Short mmCIF file of C-alpha atoms in Angstrom, two decimals:
data_model
loop_
_atom_site.label_atom_id
_atom_site.label_comp_id
_atom_site.label_asym_id
_atom_site.label_seq_id
_atom_site.Cartn_x
_atom_site.Cartn_y
_atom_site.Cartn_z
CA MET A 3 -33.11 -44.36 -36.67
CA THR A 4 -30.98 -43.19 -33.75
CA GLU A 5 -32.72 -41.96 -30.66
CA ARG A 6 -31.54 -38.53 -29.53
CA VAL A 7 -30.59 -38.60 -25.82
CA GLY A 8 -31.63 -35.72 -23.58
CA PHE A 9 -29.25 -33.48 -21.66
CA SER A 10 -28.15 -35.01 -18.37
CA MET A 11 -26.45 -33.10 -15.58
CA GLY A 12 -25.53 -36.46 -14.05
CA ARG A 13 -23.38 -37.35 -17.07
CA VAL A 14 -21.82 -33.88 -17.00
CA GLY A 15 -21.00 -34.38 -13.31
CA THR A 16 -19.43 -37.79 -13.98
CA ILE A 17 -17.23 -36.37 -16.75
CA ALA A 18 -16.30 -33.41 -14.52
CA VAL A 19 -15.28 -35.60 -11.57
CA ASN A 20 -13.36 -37.92 -13.88
CA THR A 21 -11.58 -34.96 -15.49
CA PHE A 22 -10.70 -33.58 -12.05
CA THR A 23 -9.33 -36.97 -10.89
CA GLU A 24 -7.22 -37.31 -14.04
CA SER A 25 -5.82 -33.79 -13.67
CA VAL A 26 -4.91 -34.28 -10.02
CA ARG A 27 -2.92 -37.37 -11.00
CA GLN A 28 -0.84 -35.33 -13.45
CA LYS A 29 2.73 -34.70 -12.31
CA VAL A 30 2.72 -31.17 -13.71
CA TYR A 31 -0.25 -30.23 -11.52
CA ASN A 32 1.41 -31.50 -8.36
CA ILE A 33 4.66 -29.75 -9.19
CA LEU A 34 2.87 -26.45 -9.81
CA LEU A 35 0.97 -26.80 -6.56
CA ILE A 36 4.15 -27.54 -4.61
CA PHE A 37 5.87 -24.51 -6.17
CA ALA A 38 2.86 -22.37 -5.28
CA LEU A 39 2.89 -23.53 -1.66
CA VAL A 40 6.65 -22.93 -1.36
CA ALA A 41 6.23 -19.44 -2.87
CA ILE A 42 3.41 -18.62 -0.44
CA ALA A 43 5.34 -19.94 2.56
CA SER A 44 8.46 -17.96 1.62
CA ALA A 45 6.46 -14.71 1.72
CA SER A 46 6.90 -14.62 5.50
CA PHE A 47 10.65 -14.04 5.31
CA PHE A 48 10.55 -10.22 5.08
CA ALA A 49 11.54 -9.19 8.57
CA GLN A 50 13.54 -5.93 8.45
CA PHE A 51 10.54 -3.71 7.88
CA SER A 52 7.70 -2.12 9.87
CA PHE A 53 4.72 -4.35 10.62
CA SER A 54 2.60 -2.56 8.00
CA GLU A 55 5.26 -3.18 5.34
CA GLN A 56 5.69 -6.84 6.37
CA LEU A 57 1.95 -7.52 6.24
CA LYS A 58 1.62 -5.76 2.87
CA PHE A 59 4.50 -7.80 1.41
CA VAL A 60 3.02 -11.08 2.71
CA LYS A 61 -0.39 -10.32 1.22
CA ASP A 62 0.97 -9.04 -2.11
CA PHE A 63 3.28 -12.02 -2.57
CA CYS A 64 0.71 -14.60 -1.48
CA LEU A 65 -2.09 -13.21 -3.65
CA GLY A 66 0.42 -12.80 -6.51
CA ALA A 67 1.42 -16.47 -6.15
CA LEU A 68 -2.25 -17.44 -5.98
CA SER A 69 -2.87 -15.56 -9.22
CA VAL A 70 0.25 -16.78 -11.11
CA PHE A 71 0.11 -20.43 -10.09
CA GLY A 72 -3.66 -20.46 -10.30
CA ALA A 73 -3.41 -19.19 -13.90
CA LEU A 74 -0.76 -21.79 -14.75
CA ILE A 75 -2.84 -24.58 -13.22
CA ALA A 76 -5.96 -23.36 -15.06
CA ILE A 77 -4.18 -23.07 -18.42
CA VAL A 78 -1.99 -26.20 -18.27
CA GLY A 79 -4.75 -28.26 -16.65
CA THR A 80 -7.31 -27.35 -19.32
CA ALA A 81 -4.93 -27.29 -22.29
CA GLN A 82 -4.05 -30.99 -22.01
CA MET A 83 -7.61 -32.27 -21.58
CA LEU A 84 -8.87 -32.57 -25.15
CA PRO A 85 -5.50 -33.36 -26.81
CA ALA A 86 -4.92 -36.12 -24.24
CA GLU A 87 -8.39 -37.57 -24.85
CA LEU A 88 -7.70 -37.58 -28.60
CA GLU A 89 -4.22 -39.00 -28.27
CA ASN A 90 -5.26 -41.78 -25.88
CA ARG A 91 -8.37 -42.39 -28.00
CA THR A 92 -10.52 -42.36 -24.85
CA LEU A 93 -12.67 -39.69 -26.50
CA TYR A 94 -14.04 -42.25 -29.00
CA THR A 95 -15.09 -44.60 -26.21
CA ILE A 96 -16.93 -41.81 -24.41
CA LEU A 97 -18.66 -40.40 -27.49
CA ALA A 98 -19.69 -43.89 -28.61
CA LYS A 99 -21.88 -43.98 -25.50
CA PRO A 100 -25.06 -41.92 -25.21
CA VAL A 101 -23.17 -38.79 -24.27
CA ARG A 102 -23.87 -35.54 -26.07
CA ARG A 103 -20.88 -33.53 -27.22
CA PHE A 104 -22.15 -30.53 -25.26
CA GLU A 105 -22.21 -32.65 -22.10
CA PHE A 106 -18.64 -33.69 -22.81
CA VAL A 107 -17.42 -30.09 -23.30
CA LEU A 108 -19.32 -28.82 -20.27
CA GLY A 109 -18.11 -31.75 -18.15
CA LYS A 110 -14.51 -31.07 -19.17
CA TYR A 111 -14.89 -27.38 -18.33
CA LEU A 112 -16.51 -28.03 -14.95
CA GLY A 113 -13.78 -30.57 -14.15
CA SER A 114 -11.25 -27.85 -14.83
CA VAL A 115 -13.16 -25.38 -12.63
CA LEU A 116 -13.21 -28.00 -9.84
CA LEU A 117 -9.44 -28.34 -10.19
CA ILE A 118 -9.01 -24.55 -9.97
CA CYS A 119 -11.34 -24.36 -6.98
CA VAL A 120 -9.52 -27.08 -5.03
CA SER A 121 -6.09 -25.62 -5.90
CA LEU A 122 -7.17 -22.14 -4.81
CA LEU A 123 -8.59 -23.52 -1.56
CA ILE A 124 -5.31 -25.32 -0.76
CA MET A 125 -3.31 -22.16 -1.56
CA ALA A 126 -5.75 -19.98 0.42
CA VAL A 127 -5.39 -22.20 3.49
CA MET A 128 -1.60 -21.89 3.21
CA PHE A 129 -1.94 -18.11 2.77
CA GLY A 130 -4.16 -17.90 5.87
CA GLY A 131 -1.60 -19.93 7.81
CA VAL A 132 1.28 -17.67 6.77
CA LEU A 133 -0.74 -14.57 7.67
CA TRP A 134 -1.71 -16.06 11.04
CA PHE A 135 1.91 -16.94 11.78
CA LYS A 136 3.07 -13.44 10.78
CA GLU A 137 0.39 -11.74 12.87
CA HIS A 138 1.27 -13.81 15.95
CA LYS A 139 4.97 -13.10 15.51
CA LEU A 140 4.39 -9.34 15.14
CA VAL A 141 2.11 -9.25 18.22
CA ALA A 142 4.64 -11.29 20.22
CA ASP A 143 7.46 -8.91 19.15
CA ALA A 144 5.37 -5.88 20.13
CA LEU A 145 4.54 -7.39 23.56
CA ALA A 146 8.21 -8.24 24.13
CA GLY A 147 9.11 -4.59 23.45
CA ALA A 148 11.16 -5.44 20.35
CA THR A 149 9.37 -2.79 18.28
CA GLY A 150 9.98 0.09 20.68
CA VAL A 151 6.28 0.97 21.00
CA PRO A 152 5.51 2.87 24.27
CA ALA A 153 3.46 0.86 26.80
CA ASP A 154 0.38 3.11 26.58
CA GLU A 155 0.24 2.71 22.80
CA LEU A 156 0.68 -1.07 22.89
CA PRO A 157 -3.04 -2.00 22.88
CA GLN A 158 -3.61 0.36 19.94
CA THR A 159 -0.62 -1.13 18.03
CA ILE A 160 -1.81 -4.70 18.65
CA ARG A 161 -5.31 -3.80 17.49
CA GLN A 162 -3.78 -2.22 14.39
CA ILE A 163 -1.65 -5.33 13.62
CA ARG A 164 -4.72 -7.57 13.94
CA ALA A 165 -6.88 -5.29 11.82
CA GLU A 166 -4.24 -5.03 9.10
CA ALA A 167 -3.49 -8.78 9.09
CA PHE A 168 -7.00 -10.12 8.54
CA ASP A 169 -9.11 -8.00 6.25
CA SER A 170 -12.40 -9.65 5.31
CA ASP A 171 -12.22 -7.86 1.94
CA LEU A 172 -9.47 -10.33 0.93
CA VAL A 173 -12.31 -12.80 0.25
CA LYS A 174 -13.55 -10.45 -2.50
CA GLY A 175 -10.09 -10.43 -4.07
CA ALA A 176 -9.88 -14.25 -3.94
CA LEU A 177 -13.39 -14.56 -5.42
CA LEU A 178 -12.49 -12.39 -8.41
CA ILE A 179 -9.23 -14.32 -8.90
CA PHE A 180 -11.35 -17.50 -9.04
CA VAL A 181 -13.67 -16.03 -11.71
CA LYS A 182 -10.65 -14.81 -13.69
CA LEU A 183 -9.10 -18.29 -13.61
CA GLY A 184 -12.43 -19.80 -14.70
CA LEU A 185 -12.40 -17.37 -17.60
CA LEU A 186 -8.86 -18.41 -18.55
CA ALA A 187 -9.91 -22.07 -18.42
CA ALA A 188 -12.81 -21.26 -20.77
CA VAL A 189 -10.42 -19.52 -23.22
CA THR A 190 -8.10 -22.56 -23.10
CA LEU A 191 -11.02 -24.92 -23.67
CA LEU A 192 -12.14 -22.92 -26.70
CA VAL A 193 -8.63 -22.97 -28.20
CA SER A 194 -8.23 -26.68 -27.54
CA THR A 195 -11.44 -27.50 -29.47
CA PHE A 196 -9.79 -26.57 -32.78
CA SER A 197 -6.15 -27.34 -32.01
CA THR A 198 -4.51 -30.69 -31.34
CA SER A 199 -1.32 -29.44 -29.73
CA MET A 200 -1.15 -28.73 -26.02
CA VAL A 201 1.79 -26.34 -26.49
CA PHE A 202 -0.25 -24.30 -28.97
CA ASN A 203 -3.16 -24.16 -26.50
CA VAL A 204 -0.92 -22.95 -23.68
CA ALA A 205 0.86 -20.39 -25.88
CA VAL A 206 -2.35 -18.89 -27.26
CA THR A 207 -3.97 -18.67 -23.82
CA LEU A 208 -0.87 -17.02 -22.35
CA MET A 209 -1.07 -14.43 -25.13
CA VAL A 210 -4.74 -13.87 -24.31
CA PHE A 211 -3.72 -13.54 -20.65
CA VAL A 212 -1.29 -10.70 -21.46
CA ALA A 213 -3.62 -9.08 -24.02
CA GLY A 214 -6.48 -9.30 -21.54
CA HIS A 215 -4.52 -7.25 -19.04
CA LEU A 216 -3.60 -4.71 -21.72
CA ARG A 217 -7.21 -4.36 -22.84
CA GLY A 218 -8.25 -1.55 -20.53
CA PRO A 219 -5.47 0.89 -21.57
CA ALA A 220 -5.72 -0.25 -25.23
CA ALA A 221 -9.48 0.41 -25.34
CA GLU A 222 -8.87 3.92 -23.97
CA MET A 223 -6.13 4.54 -26.53
CA TRP A 224 -8.20 3.28 -29.48
CA ALA A 225 -11.50 4.81 -28.36
CA HIS A 226 -12.04 6.38 -31.81
CA ARG A 227 -11.05 3.32 -33.89
CA PRO A 228 -14.15 1.12 -34.20
CA VAL A 229 -12.41 -1.72 -36.07
CA ALA A 230 -9.69 -2.01 -33.45
CA LEU A 231 -12.32 -1.89 -30.72
CA ALA A 232 -14.32 -4.67 -32.41
CA LEU A 233 -11.21 -6.86 -32.50
CA LEU A 234 -10.45 -6.02 -28.89
CA ALA A 235 -13.95 -7.13 -27.93
CA ALA A 236 -12.97 -10.76 -28.44
CA VAL A 237 -10.41 -10.52 -25.62
CA PRO A 238 -11.85 -10.40 -22.09
CA ASP A 239 -10.80 -7.44 -19.93
CA LEU A 240 -8.75 -9.32 -17.33
CA GLY A 241 -7.50 -6.10 -15.72
CA ALA A 242 -11.02 -5.59 -14.34
CA PHE A 243 -10.49 -8.59 -12.02
CA ASN A 244 -7.41 -7.07 -10.36
CA VAL A 245 -8.74 -5.64 -7.14
CA ALA A 246 -6.50 -7.59 -4.75
CA ASP A 247 -3.78 -4.89 -4.84
CA ASP A 248 -6.34 -2.25 -3.95
CA ILE A 249 -7.79 -4.34 -1.12
CA ILE A 250 -4.31 -4.74 0.37
CA ILE A 251 -3.63 -1.00 0.40
CA GLY A 252 -6.96 -0.36 2.12
CA ASN A 253 -9.15 0.82 -0.75
CA VAL A 254 -12.86 0.18 -0.32
CA ILE A 255 -14.20 -2.51 -2.68
CA PRO A 256 -18.01 -2.44 -2.68
CA TRP A 257 -19.84 -5.77 -3.15
CA ARG A 258 -21.75 -4.08 -5.98
CA HIS A 259 -18.49 -3.69 -7.94
CA VAL A 260 -17.46 -7.30 -7.14
CA GLY A 261 -20.87 -8.48 -8.37
CA LEU A 262 -20.60 -6.45 -11.57
CA VAL A 263 -17.12 -7.81 -12.41
CA ALA A 264 -18.01 -11.40 -11.45
CA GLY A 265 -21.20 -11.17 -13.54
CA TYR A 266 -19.19 -9.87 -16.48
CA GLY A 267 -16.78 -12.80 -16.08
CA LEU A 268 -19.61 -15.34 -15.92
CA VAL A 269 -21.26 -13.99 -19.11
CA ARG A 270 -17.87 -14.19 -20.86
CA ILE A 271 -17.47 -17.79 -19.65
CA VAL A 272 -20.92 -18.77 -20.99
CA ILE A 273 -20.05 -17.23 -24.39
CA LEU A 274 -16.69 -19.01 -24.56
CA VAL A 275 -18.03 -22.41 -23.50
CA TRP A 276 -20.87 -22.05 -26.02
CA ALA A 277 -18.37 -21.22 -28.80
CA ALA A 278 -16.23 -24.20 -27.72
CA HIS A 279 -19.34 -26.41 -27.97
CA LEU A 280 -20.14 -25.04 -31.45
CA ILE A 281 -16.69 -25.94 -32.76
CA PHE A 282 -16.46 -29.27 -30.97
CA SER A 283 -19.93 -30.40 -32.07
CA ARG A 284 -18.97 -29.89 -35.75
CA ARG A 285 -15.48 -31.33 -35.44
CA GLU A 286 -14.81 -34.56 -37.29
CA ILE A 287 -13.50 -37.12 -34.86
CA MET B 26 -13.86 -23.17 -41.77
CA ARG B 27 -17.53 -22.15 -41.62
CA THR B 28 -17.72 -23.46 -38.06
CA LYS B 29 -14.69 -21.42 -37.03
CA ILE B 30 -16.18 -18.24 -38.52
CA LEU B 31 -19.45 -18.99 -36.73
CA ALA B 32 -17.59 -19.51 -33.43
CA ALA B 33 -15.66 -16.28 -33.97
CA LEU B 34 -18.96 -14.47 -34.50
CA VAL B 35 -20.36 -16.11 -31.36
CA VAL B 36 -17.38 -14.78 -29.38
CA VAL B 37 -17.14 -11.30 -30.91
CA GLY B 38 -20.88 -10.55 -31.30
CA PRO B 39 -21.98 -10.88 -27.66
CA ALA B 40 -18.64 -9.46 -26.56
CA LEU B 41 -19.48 -6.26 -28.44
CA LEU B 42 -22.73 -6.15 -26.49
CA LEU B 43 -20.63 -6.37 -23.31
CA ALA B 44 -18.78 -3.15 -24.20
CA PRO B 45 -21.08 -0.91 -22.10
CA VAL B 46 -20.51 -3.20 -19.08
CA GLU B 47 -16.75 -2.98 -19.62
CA ARG B 48 -16.96 0.81 -19.85
CA ARG B 49 -18.96 0.89 -16.63
CA ILE B 50 -16.40 -1.29 -14.85
CA GLN B 51 -13.58 1.00 -16.05
CA ALA B 52 -15.53 4.08 -14.94
CA GLU B 53 -16.13 2.54 -11.51
CA ARG B 54 -12.44 1.65 -11.19
CA LYS B 55 -11.52 5.25 -11.98
CA HIS B 56 -14.10 6.61 -9.57
CA LEU B 57 -12.95 4.26 -6.78
CA LYS B 58 -9.30 5.14 -7.60
CA TYR B 59 -8.15 1.57 -8.27
CA GLY B 60 -4.74 0.92 -9.79
CA GLY B 61 -2.30 3.72 -10.53
CA ILE B 62 -0.70 5.33 -13.54
CA PRO B 63 -0.77 3.35 -16.80
CA VAL B 64 2.44 1.69 -17.98
CA THR B 65 3.76 4.38 -20.30
CA ARG B 66 7.03 4.22 -22.24
CA GLN B 67 8.58 6.50 -19.65
CA VAL B 68 7.62 4.17 -16.78
CA ARG B 69 8.83 1.16 -18.78
CA GLU B 70 12.25 2.77 -19.28
CA VAL B 71 12.63 3.42 -15.57
CA ILE B 72 11.52 0.03 -14.26
CA GLY B 73 12.86 -2.18 -17.07
CA GLN B 74 11.13 -4.50 -19.52
CA GLY B 75 10.75 -7.51 -17.21
CA THR B 76 9.20 -5.54 -14.39
CA ALA B 77 6.96 -3.72 -16.88
CA MET B 78 5.69 -7.10 -18.11
CA ALA B 79 4.87 -8.12 -14.54
CA LEU B 80 3.05 -4.82 -14.16
CA LEU B 81 1.08 -5.42 -17.34
CA ALA B 82 0.20 -8.93 -16.19
CA GLY B 83 -1.58 -7.44 -13.19
CA PHE B 84 1.06 -7.69 -10.46
CA ARG B 85 1.16 -4.00 -9.56
CA GLY B 86 1.46 -4.65 -5.82
CA VAL B 87 4.31 -7.13 -6.17
CA VAL B 88 6.22 -4.78 -8.54
CA ALA B 89 5.73 -1.88 -6.12
CA ASP B 90 6.99 -4.04 -3.24
CA PHE B 91 10.11 -5.05 -5.19
CA LEU B 92 10.89 -1.41 -6.00
CA TRP B 93 10.30 -0.51 -2.35
CA ILE B 94 12.68 -3.22 -1.13
CA GLN B 95 15.19 -2.01 -3.73
CA SER B 96 14.85 1.54 -2.41
CA GLN B 97 15.78 0.20 1.03
CA THR B 98 19.00 -1.18 -0.50
CA PHE B 99 19.75 2.22 -2.07
CA TRP B 100 19.32 3.83 1.34
CA GLU B 101 21.81 1.40 2.88
CA LYS B 102 24.29 2.31 0.11
CA ARG B 103 23.60 6.05 0.65
CA GLU B 104 22.36 6.37 -2.96
CA TRP B 105 19.66 8.87 -2.05
CA LEU B 106 18.68 10.07 -5.49
CA ARG B 107 18.05 6.51 -6.61
CA GLN B 108 16.12 5.86 -3.43
CA TYR B 109 14.08 9.01 -4.03
CA ARG B 110 13.36 7.95 -7.63
CA ASN B 111 12.08 4.57 -6.44
CA ILE B 112 9.91 6.14 -3.75
CA GLU B 113 8.34 8.47 -6.32
CA LEU B 114 7.81 5.58 -8.73
CA VAL B 115 6.19 3.36 -6.10
CA THR B 116 3.72 6.10 -5.19
CA LEU B 117 2.89 6.49 -8.88
CA LEU B 118 2.20 2.75 -9.13
CA GLN B 119 0.12 2.61 -5.95
CA PRO B 120 -1.00 6.17 -5.16
CA GLN B 121 -3.62 4.90 -2.72
CA SER B 122 -1.10 3.23 -0.43
CA VAL B 123 -0.77 5.22 2.82
CA LEU B 124 2.29 3.19 3.71
CA PHE B 125 4.40 4.32 0.73
CA TRP B 126 3.61 8.03 1.20
CA ASP B 127 4.14 7.88 4.95
CA VAL B 128 7.38 5.89 5.06
CA GLY B 129 8.61 7.64 1.88
CA GLN B 130 8.39 11.11 3.44
CA TRP B 131 10.01 9.75 6.61
CA HIS B 132 12.98 8.52 4.56
CA MET B 133 13.31 11.95 2.89
CA ALA B 134 12.86 14.20 5.92
CA TRP B 135 14.70 12.08 8.47
CA ASN B 136 17.17 9.68 6.86
CA ILE B 137 18.12 11.30 3.57
CA ALA B 138 18.06 14.82 5.09
CA TYR B 139 20.42 13.71 7.88
CA GLY B 140 22.65 11.91 5.38
CA ALA B 141 22.78 15.03 3.18
CA ARG B 142 23.66 17.28 6.14
CA THR B 143 26.48 15.06 7.38
CA ASP B 144 27.79 14.27 3.90
CA PRO B 145 31.63 14.77 3.89
CA ALA B 146 31.27 16.32 0.40
CA ASN B 147 29.62 19.42 1.92
CA ARG B 148 32.09 22.33 1.79
CA THR B 149 30.67 24.07 4.85
CA GLU B 150 28.27 23.23 7.65
CA ALA B 151 25.83 25.77 6.19
CA ALA B 152 25.87 23.91 2.88
CA GLY B 153 24.94 20.73 4.74
CA ILE B 154 22.08 22.46 6.56
CA LYS B 155 20.85 23.90 3.25
CA ARG B 156 20.77 20.43 1.71
CA GLU B 157 19.02 19.01 4.78
CA ARG B 158 16.28 21.65 4.52
CA GLU B 159 15.87 21.04 0.81
CA TRP B 160 15.13 17.36 1.53
CA GLN B 161 12.72 18.28 4.30
CA GLU B 162 10.94 20.66 1.94
CA ARG B 163 10.83 17.89 -0.68
CA ALA B 164 9.30 15.57 1.93
CA ARG B 165 6.63 18.18 2.75
CA GLU B 166 5.73 18.66 -0.90
CA PHE B 167 5.69 14.84 -1.38
CA LEU B 168 3.39 14.36 1.61
CA GLN B 169 1.09 17.11 0.35
CA ARG B 170 0.63 15.10 -2.84
CA GLY B 171 -0.07 12.05 -0.68
CA ILE B 172 -2.83 13.93 1.16
CA GLU B 173 -4.34 14.99 -2.17
CA ASN B 174 -4.44 11.31 -3.18
CA ILE B 175 -5.72 9.97 0.15
CA PRO B 176 -7.74 12.75 1.81
CA HIS B 177 -10.17 10.27 3.39
CA ARG B 178 -7.81 8.71 5.98
CA TYR B 179 -6.19 10.27 9.05
CA ASN B 180 -2.68 8.85 8.61
CA LEU B 181 -1.10 11.41 6.27
CA TYR B 182 -2.56 14.42 8.12
CA PHE B 183 -0.91 13.07 11.24
CA ALA B 184 2.34 12.47 9.33
CA MET B 185 2.29 16.06 8.08
CA GLY B 186 1.69 17.40 11.60
CA TRP B 187 4.55 15.30 12.92
CA LEU B 188 6.82 16.49 10.09
CA TYR B 189 6.11 20.15 10.93
CA TRP B 190 6.63 19.48 14.64
CA GLN B 191 9.83 17.45 14.34
CA LYS B 192 11.59 19.05 11.40
CA PHE B 193 10.21 22.47 10.49
CA SER B 194 9.89 23.77 14.07
CA LYS B 195 13.69 24.21 14.12
CA TRP B 196 13.63 26.82 11.37
CA GLN B 197 10.07 27.93 10.71
CA PRO B 198 8.30 29.95 13.43
CA GLU B 199 4.79 28.94 12.37
CA ALA B 200 5.61 25.20 12.31
CA TYR B 201 3.82 24.34 15.60
CA ALA B 202 0.69 26.14 14.44
CA ARG B 203 0.77 24.15 11.21
CA ALA B 204 1.41 20.94 13.21
CA ALA B 205 -1.65 21.69 15.37
CA GLU B 206 -3.70 22.35 12.24
CA TYR B 207 -2.80 18.96 10.72
CA PHE B 208 -3.25 17.07 14.01
CA GLY B 209 -6.67 18.71 14.26
CA ARG B 210 -7.54 17.50 10.76
CA ALA B 211 -6.39 13.96 11.64
CA LEU B 212 -8.58 14.05 14.77
CA ALA B 213 -11.68 14.56 12.64
CA PHE B 214 -11.46 10.86 11.73
CA PRO B 215 -13.07 8.50 14.26
CA ASP B 216 -10.28 5.89 13.95
CA ALA B 217 -7.47 8.35 14.75
CA PRO B 218 -5.36 7.12 17.73
CA LEU B 219 -5.88 8.90 21.05
CA SER B 220 -2.20 9.89 21.15
CA ILE B 221 -2.85 12.37 18.30
CA GLY B 222 -5.28 14.23 20.57
CA ARG B 223 -2.57 14.65 23.18
CA LEU B 224 -0.07 15.77 20.54
CA TYR B 225 -2.64 18.27 19.27
CA ALA B 226 -2.90 19.83 22.73
CA HIS B 227 0.91 19.99 23.08
CA ALA B 228 1.20 21.57 19.61
CA LEU B 229 -1.40 24.22 20.52
CA GLU B 230 0.63 25.13 23.58
CA LYS B 231 3.89 25.27 21.64
CA ALA B 232 2.18 27.48 19.05
CA GLY B 233 1.45 29.97 21.84
CA ARG B 234 -2.23 29.05 22.29
CA LYS B 235 -2.04 27.96 25.93
CA ARG B 236 -5.72 28.71 26.66
CA ASP B 237 -6.85 26.56 23.73
CA ALA B 238 -4.48 23.81 24.83
CA TYR B 239 -5.96 23.91 28.36
CA ALA B 240 -9.50 23.81 26.99
CA TYR B 241 -8.58 20.75 24.93
CA TRP B 242 -6.91 18.91 27.82
CA LYS B 243 -9.97 19.69 29.96
CA MET B 244 -12.24 18.33 27.26
CA LEU B 245 -10.14 15.14 27.13
CA TRP B 246 -10.39 14.78 30.93
CA GLU B 247 -14.15 15.20 30.87
CA ASN B 248 -14.61 12.65 28.06
CA LYS B 249 -14.71 9.37 29.97
CA ASN B 250 -15.67 7.23 26.96
CA GLN B 251 -12.03 6.48 26.11
CA PRO B 252 -10.88 3.42 28.08
CA HIS B 253 -7.41 3.45 26.51
CA GLN B 254 -6.68 7.11 27.24
CA ALA B 255 -3.42 7.90 29.08
CA TRP B 256 -5.28 9.45 32.04
CA ASN B 257 -2.12 10.14 34.05
CA VAL B 258 -0.80 12.36 31.25
CA VAL B 259 -4.13 14.18 30.84
CA GLU B 260 -4.38 14.78 34.60
CA ARG B 261 -0.80 16.05 34.81
CA GLU B 262 -1.30 18.48 31.91
CA VAL B 263 -4.64 19.80 33.19
CA LYS B 264 -3.12 20.43 36.62
CA ARG B 265 -0.02 22.08 35.19
CA LEU B 266 -1.93 24.41 32.88
CA GLU B 267 -4.46 25.31 35.60
CA ASN B 268 -1.56 26.47 37.74
CA GLU B 269 0.34 28.21 34.93
CA LEU B 270 -2.74 30.00 33.60
CA LYS B 271 -3.98 30.77 37.13
CA ILE B 272 -7.45 29.42 36.37
CA PRO B 273 -10.06 30.60 38.94
CA GLU B 274 -11.09 27.89 41.43
CA ASN B 275 -14.69 27.71 40.24
CA GLU B 276 -13.51 26.89 36.68
CA ARG B 277 -10.85 24.34 37.65
CA VAL B 278 -11.01 20.58 37.41
CA PHE B 279 -8.45 20.11 40.19
CA LEU B 280 -8.33 22.42 43.18
CA PRO B 281 -4.86 23.81 43.89
CA SER B 282 -2.94 22.03 46.62
CA ARG B 283 -2.81 24.09 49.84
CA PRO B 284 0.55 24.49 51.59
#
């Protein structure tokens, strides 16, 4: 009679850290991260515009790069996890040990989330650096009289540049991008539990990514078609996470709204990881 | 197969229960005025398939920035109608952006209007002036829409006041009064720059309300809680208006200089 082992967060943590280490060693991850950093750094090259325009462009391009490259890292990073384990046959070694399949799935997912978190932090530091550099350059130009601002309005202009450059609400935008990427990783994990091809995993998740952004308008359009709405329900509403654009143009984003959207994302993640576990636990390996 | 159906039910079932949350998020987004117009077929035809895809993927800000930069190129090539189309489109995509409304109307009323007036294709000077005024009128109507979208910030009220002062005062007698009205509305916001207050007083005077202008300058002088105020300007204007309006000595801030 085999003894059933209990759930262990320690084992989950070990699998997560191992997954993270393996992902970081992947060439594709490093290339994506380098591209992301180059894209973020190049956002500071818009110079022939007013300071408000320049700061808006920097923020839009940096947060756009954060979102695009973050999504690619989340999808590609997660899509290769299970197929690689199967192909290299390392999965058999792990599951032969007293490791529950749920622990394995959860560990893989958390490893992917760790990868997303670290990537976002690196990109956010770069973004902060670019913004800091831009702000200092704009203030220096204003002080040197290059902007043609009258002397009595200079303190007001400098205050305005500083206020526009660093808006604490950007943290809310970054937080919701993080939850959205976690959600994408969960979708990829679910797909990879029943597929063996990494390309298929990436393709399906990219389709979900596009469909998820179309969900809001589609739900409005099909409000009186219950079958269509039921099918739509399977796709998470990714458009709800897009508040970065509104933060940049100065719209107020209450914490209550951020909490509601983040909570929605977390519930979706739990559902997806649970479904991934259901499929993986019944899969013949 | 049974497992896959079970997993599908696990995904779809609870997701259906999340529908009220999704509706609430959408309602909040509408209430807080997030996003802009949806990507309709008409919008897709104007911006192209690739850009529409970027828009659908959630990069509204980046798409708007690209169209804005493109509009700058149209301006350099003197392709004003194309520039105007892009400006309109950008404000449809991000109607809550003060920047696009403000700089957009400036392009129309200043740059495009000047370009239209001095266009060699104009048969007469009067034709050029007519075209200039049409663009200024278009800028005013555009800015009005901007104010309707963003009534909770001072910037566009100030822009409208400045537009009346700088452009309409040349051909509309009530322009200074309208400028004063909009500067006054901008001043109701606590973050409005102090320079708008001074412009407001100047506009009142130009609109023929010298007494009101004096009262406002006097109020500015007596309000010492503004460390960044241009006190030399306020002092000069108070003194000048006290002399011009022959204010009695007991009501003056500055006593008249004796010969």
